[in-house]
Short mmCIF file of C-alpha atoms and ligand atoms in Angstrom, two decimals:
data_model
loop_
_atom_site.label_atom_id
_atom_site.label_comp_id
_atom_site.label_asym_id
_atom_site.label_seq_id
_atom_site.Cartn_x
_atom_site.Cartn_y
_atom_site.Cartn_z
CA UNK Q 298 22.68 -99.08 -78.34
CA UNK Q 299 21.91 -102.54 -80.29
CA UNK Q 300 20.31 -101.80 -83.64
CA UNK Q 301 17.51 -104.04 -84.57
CA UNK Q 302 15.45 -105.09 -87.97
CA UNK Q 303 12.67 -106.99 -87.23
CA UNK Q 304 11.32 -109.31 -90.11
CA UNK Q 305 7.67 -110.04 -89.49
CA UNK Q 306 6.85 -106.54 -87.23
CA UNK Q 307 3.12 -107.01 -87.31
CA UNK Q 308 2.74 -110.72 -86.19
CA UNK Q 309 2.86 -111.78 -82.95
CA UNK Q 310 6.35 -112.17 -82.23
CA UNK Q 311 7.36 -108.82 -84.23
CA UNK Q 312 4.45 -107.06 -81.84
CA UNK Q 313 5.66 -108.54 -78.48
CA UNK Q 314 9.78 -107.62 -79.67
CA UNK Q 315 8.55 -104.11 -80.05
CA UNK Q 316 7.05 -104.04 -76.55
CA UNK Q 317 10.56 -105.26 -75.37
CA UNK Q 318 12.44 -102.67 -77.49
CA UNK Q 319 9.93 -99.58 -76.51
CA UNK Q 320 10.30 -100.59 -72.50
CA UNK Q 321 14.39 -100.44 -73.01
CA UNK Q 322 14.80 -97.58 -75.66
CA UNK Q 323 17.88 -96.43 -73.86
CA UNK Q 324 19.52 -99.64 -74.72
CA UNK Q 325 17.69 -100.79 -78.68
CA UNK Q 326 16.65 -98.54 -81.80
CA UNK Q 327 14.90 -99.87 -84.55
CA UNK Q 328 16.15 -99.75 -88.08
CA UNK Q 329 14.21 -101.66 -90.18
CA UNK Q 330 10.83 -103.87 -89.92
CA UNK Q 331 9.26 -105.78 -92.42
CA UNK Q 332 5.53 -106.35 -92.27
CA UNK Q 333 3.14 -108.15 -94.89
CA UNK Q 334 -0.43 -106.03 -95.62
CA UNK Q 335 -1.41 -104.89 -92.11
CA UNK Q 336 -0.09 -101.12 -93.00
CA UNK Q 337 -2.44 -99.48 -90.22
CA UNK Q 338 -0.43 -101.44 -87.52
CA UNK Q 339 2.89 -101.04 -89.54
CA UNK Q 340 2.00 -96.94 -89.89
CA UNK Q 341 1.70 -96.94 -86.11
CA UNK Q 342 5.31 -98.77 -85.81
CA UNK Q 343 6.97 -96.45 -88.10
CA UNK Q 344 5.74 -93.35 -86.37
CA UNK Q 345 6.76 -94.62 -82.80
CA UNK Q 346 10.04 -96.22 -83.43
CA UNK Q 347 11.21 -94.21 -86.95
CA UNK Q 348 12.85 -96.57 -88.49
CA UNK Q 349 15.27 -96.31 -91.50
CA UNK Q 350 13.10 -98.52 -94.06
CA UNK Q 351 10.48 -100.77 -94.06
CA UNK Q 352 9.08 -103.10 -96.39
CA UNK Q 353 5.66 -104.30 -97.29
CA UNK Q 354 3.90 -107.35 -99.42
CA UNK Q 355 3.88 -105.48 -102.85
CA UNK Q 356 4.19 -102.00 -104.76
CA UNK Q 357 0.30 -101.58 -103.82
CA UNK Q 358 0.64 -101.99 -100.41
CA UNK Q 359 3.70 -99.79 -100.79
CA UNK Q 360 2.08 -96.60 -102.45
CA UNK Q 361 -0.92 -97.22 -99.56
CA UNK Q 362 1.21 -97.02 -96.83
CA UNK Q 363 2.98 -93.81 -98.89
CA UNK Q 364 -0.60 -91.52 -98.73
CA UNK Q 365 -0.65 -93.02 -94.95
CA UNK Q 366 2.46 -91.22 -93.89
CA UNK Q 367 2.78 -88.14 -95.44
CA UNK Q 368 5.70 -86.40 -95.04
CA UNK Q 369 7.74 -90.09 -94.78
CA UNK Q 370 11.09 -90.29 -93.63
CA UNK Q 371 11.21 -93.91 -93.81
CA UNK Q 372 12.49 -95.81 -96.99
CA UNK Q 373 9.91 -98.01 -98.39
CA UNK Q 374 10.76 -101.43 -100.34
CA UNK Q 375 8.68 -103.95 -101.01
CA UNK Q 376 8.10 -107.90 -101.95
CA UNK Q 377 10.52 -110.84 -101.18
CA UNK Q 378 13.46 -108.38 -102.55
CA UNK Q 379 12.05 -105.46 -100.01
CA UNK Q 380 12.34 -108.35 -96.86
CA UNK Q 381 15.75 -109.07 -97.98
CA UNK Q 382 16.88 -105.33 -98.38
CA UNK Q 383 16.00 -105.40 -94.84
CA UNK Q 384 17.52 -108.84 -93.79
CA UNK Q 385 21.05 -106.53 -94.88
CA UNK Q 386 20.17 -103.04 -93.62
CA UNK Q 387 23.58 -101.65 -93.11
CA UNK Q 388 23.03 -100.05 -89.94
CA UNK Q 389 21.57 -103.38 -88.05
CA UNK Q 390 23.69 -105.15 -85.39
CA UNK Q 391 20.44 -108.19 -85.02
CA UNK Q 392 17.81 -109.05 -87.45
CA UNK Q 393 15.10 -110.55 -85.41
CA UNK Q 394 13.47 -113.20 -87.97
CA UNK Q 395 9.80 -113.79 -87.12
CA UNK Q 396 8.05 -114.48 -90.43
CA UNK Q 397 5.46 -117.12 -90.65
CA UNK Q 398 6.52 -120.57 -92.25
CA UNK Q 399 9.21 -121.23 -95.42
CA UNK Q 400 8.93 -117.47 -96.54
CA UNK Q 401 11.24 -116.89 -93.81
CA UNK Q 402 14.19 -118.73 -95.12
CA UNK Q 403 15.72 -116.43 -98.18
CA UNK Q 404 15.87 -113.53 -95.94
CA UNK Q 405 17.15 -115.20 -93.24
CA UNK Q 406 19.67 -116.74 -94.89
CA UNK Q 407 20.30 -112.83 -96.45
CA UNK Q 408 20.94 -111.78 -92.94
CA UNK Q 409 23.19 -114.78 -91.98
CA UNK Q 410 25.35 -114.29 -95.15
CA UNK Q 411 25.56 -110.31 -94.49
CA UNK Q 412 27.06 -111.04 -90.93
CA UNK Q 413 24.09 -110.38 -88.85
CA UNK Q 414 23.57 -111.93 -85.50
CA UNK Q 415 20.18 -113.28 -85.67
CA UNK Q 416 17.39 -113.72 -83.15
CA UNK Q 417 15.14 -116.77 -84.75
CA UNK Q 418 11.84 -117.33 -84.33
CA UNK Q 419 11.38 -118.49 -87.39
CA UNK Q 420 11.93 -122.18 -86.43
CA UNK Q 421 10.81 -123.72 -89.97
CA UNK Q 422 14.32 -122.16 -91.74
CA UNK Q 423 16.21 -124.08 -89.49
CA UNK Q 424 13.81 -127.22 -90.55
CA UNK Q 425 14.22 -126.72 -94.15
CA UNK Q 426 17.75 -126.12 -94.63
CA UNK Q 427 19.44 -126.29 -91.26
CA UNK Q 428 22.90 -127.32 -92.41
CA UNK Q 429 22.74 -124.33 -94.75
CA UNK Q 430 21.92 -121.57 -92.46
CA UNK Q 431 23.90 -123.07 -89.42
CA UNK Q 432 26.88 -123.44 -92.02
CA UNK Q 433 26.45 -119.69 -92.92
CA UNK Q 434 26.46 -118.68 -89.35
CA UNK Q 435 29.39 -120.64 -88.31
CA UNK Q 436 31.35 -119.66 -91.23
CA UNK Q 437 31.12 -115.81 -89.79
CA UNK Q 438 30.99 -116.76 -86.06
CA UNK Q 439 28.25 -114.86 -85.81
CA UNK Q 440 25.30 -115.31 -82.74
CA UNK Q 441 21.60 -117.34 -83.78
CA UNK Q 442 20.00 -116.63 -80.78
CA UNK Q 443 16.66 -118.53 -80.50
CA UNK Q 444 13.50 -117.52 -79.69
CA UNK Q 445 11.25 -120.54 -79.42
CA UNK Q 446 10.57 -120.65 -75.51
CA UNK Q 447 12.32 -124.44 -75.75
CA UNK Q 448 15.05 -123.50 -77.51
CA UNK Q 449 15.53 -120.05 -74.74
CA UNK Q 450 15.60 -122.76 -71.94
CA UNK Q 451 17.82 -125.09 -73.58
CA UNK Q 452 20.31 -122.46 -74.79
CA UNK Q 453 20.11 -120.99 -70.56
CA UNK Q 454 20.18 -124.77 -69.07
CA UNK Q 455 23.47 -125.48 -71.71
CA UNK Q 456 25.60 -122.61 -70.24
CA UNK Q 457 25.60 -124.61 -67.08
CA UNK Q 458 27.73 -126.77 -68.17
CA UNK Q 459 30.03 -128.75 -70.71
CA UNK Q 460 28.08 -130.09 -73.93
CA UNK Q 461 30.56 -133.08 -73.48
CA UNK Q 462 28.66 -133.74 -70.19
CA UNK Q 463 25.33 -133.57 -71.60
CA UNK Q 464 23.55 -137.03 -71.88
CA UNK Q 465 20.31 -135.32 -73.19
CA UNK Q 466 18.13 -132.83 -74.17
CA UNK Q 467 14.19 -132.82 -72.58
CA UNK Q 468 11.83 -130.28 -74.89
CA UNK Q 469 8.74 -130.18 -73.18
CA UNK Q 470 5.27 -129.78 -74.53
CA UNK Q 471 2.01 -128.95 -73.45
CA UNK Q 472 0.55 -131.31 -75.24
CA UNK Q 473 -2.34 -128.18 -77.29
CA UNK Q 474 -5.90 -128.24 -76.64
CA UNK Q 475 -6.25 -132.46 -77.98
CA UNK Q 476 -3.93 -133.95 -75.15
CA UNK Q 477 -7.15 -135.45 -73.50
CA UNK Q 478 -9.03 -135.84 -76.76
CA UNK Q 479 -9.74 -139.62 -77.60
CA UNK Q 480 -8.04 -140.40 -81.36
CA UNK Q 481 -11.67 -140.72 -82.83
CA UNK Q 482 -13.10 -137.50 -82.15
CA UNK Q 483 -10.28 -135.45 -83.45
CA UNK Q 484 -11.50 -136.10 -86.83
CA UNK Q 485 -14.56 -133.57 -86.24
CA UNK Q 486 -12.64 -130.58 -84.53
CA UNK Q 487 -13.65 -127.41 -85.34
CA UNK Q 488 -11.00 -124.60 -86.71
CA UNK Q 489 -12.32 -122.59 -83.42
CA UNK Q 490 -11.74 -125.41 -80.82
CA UNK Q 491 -8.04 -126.03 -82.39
CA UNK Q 492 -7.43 -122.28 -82.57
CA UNK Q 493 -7.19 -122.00 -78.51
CA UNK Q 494 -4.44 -122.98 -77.11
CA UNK Q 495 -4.58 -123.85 -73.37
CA UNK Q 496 -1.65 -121.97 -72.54
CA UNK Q 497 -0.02 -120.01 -74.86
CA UNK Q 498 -1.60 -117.09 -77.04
CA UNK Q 499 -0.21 -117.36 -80.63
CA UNK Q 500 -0.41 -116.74 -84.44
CA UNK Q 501 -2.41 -118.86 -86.27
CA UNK Q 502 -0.45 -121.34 -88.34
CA UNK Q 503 1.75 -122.06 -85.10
CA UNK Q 504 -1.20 -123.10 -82.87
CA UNK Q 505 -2.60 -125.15 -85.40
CA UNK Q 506 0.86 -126.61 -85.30
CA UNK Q 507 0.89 -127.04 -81.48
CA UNK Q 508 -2.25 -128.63 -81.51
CA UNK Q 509 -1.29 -131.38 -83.96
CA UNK Q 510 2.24 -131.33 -81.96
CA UNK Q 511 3.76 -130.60 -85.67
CA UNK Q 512 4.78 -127.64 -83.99
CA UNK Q 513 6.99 -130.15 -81.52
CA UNK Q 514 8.38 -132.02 -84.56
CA UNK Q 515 9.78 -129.13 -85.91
CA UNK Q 516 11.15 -128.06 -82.56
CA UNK Q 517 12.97 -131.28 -82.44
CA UNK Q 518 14.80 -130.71 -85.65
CA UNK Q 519 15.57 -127.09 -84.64
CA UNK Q 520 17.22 -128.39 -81.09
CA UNK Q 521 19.27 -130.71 -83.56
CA UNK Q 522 20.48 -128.07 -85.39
CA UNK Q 523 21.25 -125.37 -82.88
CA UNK Q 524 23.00 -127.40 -80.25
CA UNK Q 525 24.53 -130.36 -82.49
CA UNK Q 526 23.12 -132.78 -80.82
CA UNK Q 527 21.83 -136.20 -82.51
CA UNK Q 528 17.80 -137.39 -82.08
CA UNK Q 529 18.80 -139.77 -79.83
CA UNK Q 530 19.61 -136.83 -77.48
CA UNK Q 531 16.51 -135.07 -77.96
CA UNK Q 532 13.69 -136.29 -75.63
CA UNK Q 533 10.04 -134.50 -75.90
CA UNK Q 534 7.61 -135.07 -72.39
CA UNK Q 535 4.44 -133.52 -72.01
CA UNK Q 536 3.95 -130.71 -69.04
CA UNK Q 537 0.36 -129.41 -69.78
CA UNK Q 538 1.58 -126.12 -67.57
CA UNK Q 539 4.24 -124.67 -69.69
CA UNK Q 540 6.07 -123.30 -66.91
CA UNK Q 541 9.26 -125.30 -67.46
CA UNK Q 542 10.35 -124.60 -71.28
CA UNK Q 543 13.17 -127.20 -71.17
CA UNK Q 544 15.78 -129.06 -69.84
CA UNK Q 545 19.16 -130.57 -69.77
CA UNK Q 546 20.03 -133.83 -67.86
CA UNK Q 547 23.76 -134.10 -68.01
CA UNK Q 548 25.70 -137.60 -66.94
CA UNK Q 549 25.75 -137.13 -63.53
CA UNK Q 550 21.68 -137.09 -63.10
CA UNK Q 551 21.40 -133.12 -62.83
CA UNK Q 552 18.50 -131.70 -64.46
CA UNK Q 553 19.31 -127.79 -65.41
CA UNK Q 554 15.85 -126.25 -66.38
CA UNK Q 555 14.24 -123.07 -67.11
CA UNK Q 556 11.28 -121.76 -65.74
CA UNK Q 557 8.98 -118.27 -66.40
CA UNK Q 558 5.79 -118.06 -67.14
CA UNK Q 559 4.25 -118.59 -70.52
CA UNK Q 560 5.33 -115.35 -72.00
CA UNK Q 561 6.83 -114.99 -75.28
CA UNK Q 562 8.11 -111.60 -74.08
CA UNK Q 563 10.71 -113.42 -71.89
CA UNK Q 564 12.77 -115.62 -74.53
CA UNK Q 565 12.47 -112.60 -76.96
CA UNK Q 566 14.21 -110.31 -74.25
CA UNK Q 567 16.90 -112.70 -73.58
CA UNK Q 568 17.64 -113.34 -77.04
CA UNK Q 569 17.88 -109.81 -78.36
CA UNK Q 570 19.59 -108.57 -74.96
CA UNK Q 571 22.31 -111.39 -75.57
CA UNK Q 572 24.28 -111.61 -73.32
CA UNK Q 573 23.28 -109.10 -71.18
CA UNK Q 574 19.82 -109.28 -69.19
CA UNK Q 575 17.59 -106.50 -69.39
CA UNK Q 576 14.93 -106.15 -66.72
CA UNK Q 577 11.19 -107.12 -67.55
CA UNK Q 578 7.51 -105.23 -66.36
CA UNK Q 579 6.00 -109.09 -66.39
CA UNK Q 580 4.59 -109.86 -63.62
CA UNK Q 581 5.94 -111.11 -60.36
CA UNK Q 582 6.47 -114.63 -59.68
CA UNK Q 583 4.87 -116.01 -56.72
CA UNK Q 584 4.29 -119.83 -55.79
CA UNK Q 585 0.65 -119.61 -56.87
CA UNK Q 586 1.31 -118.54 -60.52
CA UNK Q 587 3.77 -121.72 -60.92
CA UNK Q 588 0.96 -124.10 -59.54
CA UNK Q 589 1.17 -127.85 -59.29
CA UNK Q 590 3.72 -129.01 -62.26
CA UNK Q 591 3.35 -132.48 -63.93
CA UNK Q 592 5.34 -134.06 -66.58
CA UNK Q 593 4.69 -137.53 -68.69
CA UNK Q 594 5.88 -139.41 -71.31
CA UNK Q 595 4.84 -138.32 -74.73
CA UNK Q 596 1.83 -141.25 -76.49
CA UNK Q 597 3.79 -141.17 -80.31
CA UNK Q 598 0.62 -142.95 -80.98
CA UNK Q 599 -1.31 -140.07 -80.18
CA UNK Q 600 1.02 -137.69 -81.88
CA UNK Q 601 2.18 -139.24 -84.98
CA UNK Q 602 3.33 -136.11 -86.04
CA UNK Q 603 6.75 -136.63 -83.72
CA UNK Q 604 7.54 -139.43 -84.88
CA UNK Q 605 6.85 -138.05 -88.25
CA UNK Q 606 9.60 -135.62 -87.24
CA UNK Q 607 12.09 -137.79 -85.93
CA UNK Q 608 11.76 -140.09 -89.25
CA UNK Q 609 12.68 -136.75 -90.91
CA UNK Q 610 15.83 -135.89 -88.67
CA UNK Q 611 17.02 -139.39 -88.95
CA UNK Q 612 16.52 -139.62 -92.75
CA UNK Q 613 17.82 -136.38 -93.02
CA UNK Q 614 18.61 -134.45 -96.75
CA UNK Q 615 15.40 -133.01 -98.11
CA UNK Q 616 12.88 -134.79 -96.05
CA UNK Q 617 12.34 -132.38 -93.14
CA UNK Q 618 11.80 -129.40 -96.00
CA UNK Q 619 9.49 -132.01 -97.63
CA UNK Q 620 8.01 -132.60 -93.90
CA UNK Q 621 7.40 -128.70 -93.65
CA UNK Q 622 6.09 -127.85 -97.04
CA UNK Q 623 3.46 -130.56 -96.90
CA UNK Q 624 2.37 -129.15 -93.52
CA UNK Q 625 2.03 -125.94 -94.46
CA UNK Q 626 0.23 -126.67 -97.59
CA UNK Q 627 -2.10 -129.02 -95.13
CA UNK Q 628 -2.58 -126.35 -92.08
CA UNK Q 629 -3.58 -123.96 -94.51
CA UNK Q 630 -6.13 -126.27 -95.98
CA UNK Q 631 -7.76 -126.85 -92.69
CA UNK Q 632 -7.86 -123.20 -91.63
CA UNK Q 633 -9.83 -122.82 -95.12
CA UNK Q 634 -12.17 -125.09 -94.09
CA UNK Q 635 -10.53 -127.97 -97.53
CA UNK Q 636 -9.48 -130.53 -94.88
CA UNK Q 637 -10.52 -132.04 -91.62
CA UNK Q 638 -8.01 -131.68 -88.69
CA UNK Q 639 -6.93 -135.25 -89.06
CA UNK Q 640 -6.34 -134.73 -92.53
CA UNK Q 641 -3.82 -132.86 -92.18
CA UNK Q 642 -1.01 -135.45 -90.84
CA UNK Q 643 -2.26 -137.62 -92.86
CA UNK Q 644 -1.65 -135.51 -95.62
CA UNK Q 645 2.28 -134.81 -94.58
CA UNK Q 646 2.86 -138.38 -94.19
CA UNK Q 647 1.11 -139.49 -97.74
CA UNK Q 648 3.81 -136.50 -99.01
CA UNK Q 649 6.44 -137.85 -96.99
CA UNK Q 650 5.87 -141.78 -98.02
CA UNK Q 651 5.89 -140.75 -101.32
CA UNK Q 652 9.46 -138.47 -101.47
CA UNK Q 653 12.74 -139.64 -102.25
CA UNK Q 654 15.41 -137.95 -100.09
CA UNK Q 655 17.98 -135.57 -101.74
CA UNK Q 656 20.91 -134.30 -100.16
CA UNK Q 657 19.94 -130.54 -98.70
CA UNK Q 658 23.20 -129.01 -98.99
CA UNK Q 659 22.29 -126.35 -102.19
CA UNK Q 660 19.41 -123.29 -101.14
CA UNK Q 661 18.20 -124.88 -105.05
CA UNK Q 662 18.04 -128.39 -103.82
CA UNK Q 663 15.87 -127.51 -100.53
CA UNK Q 664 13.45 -124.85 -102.43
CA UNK Q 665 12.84 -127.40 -105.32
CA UNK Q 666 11.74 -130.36 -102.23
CA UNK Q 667 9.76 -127.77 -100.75
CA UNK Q 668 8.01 -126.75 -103.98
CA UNK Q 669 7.56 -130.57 -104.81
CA UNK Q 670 6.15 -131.50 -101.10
CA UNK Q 671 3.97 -128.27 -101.73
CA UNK Q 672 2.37 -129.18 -105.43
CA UNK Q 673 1.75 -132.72 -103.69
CA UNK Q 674 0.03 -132.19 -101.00
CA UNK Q 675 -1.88 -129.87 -102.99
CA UNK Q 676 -3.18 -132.58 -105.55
CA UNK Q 677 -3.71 -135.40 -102.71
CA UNK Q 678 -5.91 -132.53 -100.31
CA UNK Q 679 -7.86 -132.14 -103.99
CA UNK Q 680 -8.46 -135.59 -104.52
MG1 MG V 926 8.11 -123.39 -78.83
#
């Protein structure tokens, strides 16, 4: 039986890992889940998979979810302290991290440094402070099992072989709901049109992120950091059909790729069934639901946002947390309705033009970029 704390229960991923866990309870319990203000869902979680503690945004939320569940067997914590109390739960073999953006990172880091093995979905801790978290990790040998669809496939296609024989890495990408979209009428995109994503069904700050291919960027620093591989390795094409998640050419021309369909559901069951396999209700694959597949050479000058990214990887230091607190700061703005859609880029790069790159080897050095990339996108979006 493989223990599990889930940060981030009530968002997508944390929804679709407790569909996984409740079709294999014979084989996962969970101990812990952390959750934001969306108590009704979180009440629902506790009562069907009784975990140990939970934690929620602050004390109010806390005492609301107490007259909810009444008697409560469950521990309750709450804030950035609750998240981390249950990062460490005792009990917990796997933390699956699945919180949205930067607030990810401390507990995260919590679970790394309290010997967890960690399923991440939480890409942006590994963009902010990557040689921090991967340094915690390797210091205990512990597993960080990703999550990101990508990352699944590139994790399967590198067991085929010898990273010594690997010539590169291929992330694919669907290219969002813009890949047709001529550059001068992004400008006028509604929140609505860049909220639907052609293929996959997500929260909100990662679609936004997918449709500005941000969400790519930060992939490509994530691949850097899991598998050690430099950004000349790393090679992004577009396959509108999101069937193949990745792929590995090695030296000798073989391609190793993984294939499903687009369902989260698939990389989170591999990752938190590590290394077993655990059979899935998904259903069956036939021919007809893999459908012509196409593949093309990613147009940077449609996406500056990669080549945003790689600038960051190459520069390395502070600029990729400097990269991802702009961008959040930015995405937010344009969900709001502050900023058009091609304001937000825009935005990230003014941030990034404008920082001067610090070594990210301290958790102070990398919050203090972040904060700084934060207040200034904040002042450009309000001039
Ligand atoms: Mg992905």
């Amino acid at each position: 039986m493989k223990k599990i704390s889930i940060l981030g229960s009530t968002g997508s991923i944390g929804r679709q890992t407790l569909d996984v866990v409740s079709q294999h309870p014979e084989k996962f319990s969970v101990v812990g889940l952390a959750a934001g203000s969306n108590i009704e869902l979180l009440k629902k979680q506790i009562l069907k998979f009784s975990p140990r503690a939970v934690s929620v945004q602050n004390e109010e939320t806390a005492s609301a979810l107490v007259s909810l569940i009444k008697p409560c067997n469950t521990q309750i914590f709450h804030g950035l302290e609750g998240v981390e109390q249950i990062a460490v739960l005792s009990e917990a073999d796997l933390v699956v991290s699945a919180m949205v953006g930067a607030s990810g990172l401390r507990p995260t880091l919590a679970a790394a440094r309290a010997g967890k093995d960690i399923a991440l979905a939480n890409k942006e801790s590994l963009v902010i402070a990557g040689e921090i978290l991967i340094g915690e990790v390797q210091k205990r040998g512990t597993k960080l099992l990703p999550i990101d669809s990508e990352h699944s496939a590139l994790f399967q296609a590198l067991e085929c072989g010898k990273r010594n024989h690997v010539k590169r890495l291929i992330l694919t990408a669907s290219g969002g709901p813009f890949l047709n979209t001529p550059q001068d009428q992004l400008e006028d995109v509604s929140v609505e049109v860049a909220l639907n994503h052609p293929t996959w069904k997500m929260g909100k700050k990662i679609t936004i992120d997918s449709a500005t291919l941000m969400n790519k960027g930060f992939e490509v620093i994530e691949a850097k950091w899991l598998f050690g591989f430099e950004p000349d390795q790393i090679s992004v094409w577009i396959h509108p059909q999101s069937i193949v998640h990745s792929m590995v050419e090695y030296i000798d021309g073989s391609v190793i790729s993984q294939m499903g369909k687009p369902d989260m559901r698939i990389p989170i069951a591999f990752a938190i069934s590590y290394p077993e396999r655990i059979s899935m209700n998904t259903n069956p694959v036939v021919p007809e639901s893999f459908g012509e597949l196409s593949f093309q050479e990613v147009d940077y000058s449609q996406f500056p946002s990669l080549s945003l990214a790689f600038d960051a990887l190459r520069e390395g230091g502070t600029m990729p947390s400097v990269m991802n607190g702009a961008n959040e700061v930015a995405v937010s703005a344009f969900l709001s309705g502050q900023m058009k859609f091609t304001g937000i880029i825009n935005t990230v790069k003014k941030v990034m033009d404008l920082h001067k790159t610090q070594p990210a080897n301290t958790l102070d050095a990398v919050l203090e970029s972040d904060l700084w990339a934060r207040n200034t996108a904040q002042s450009l979006i309000r001039s």
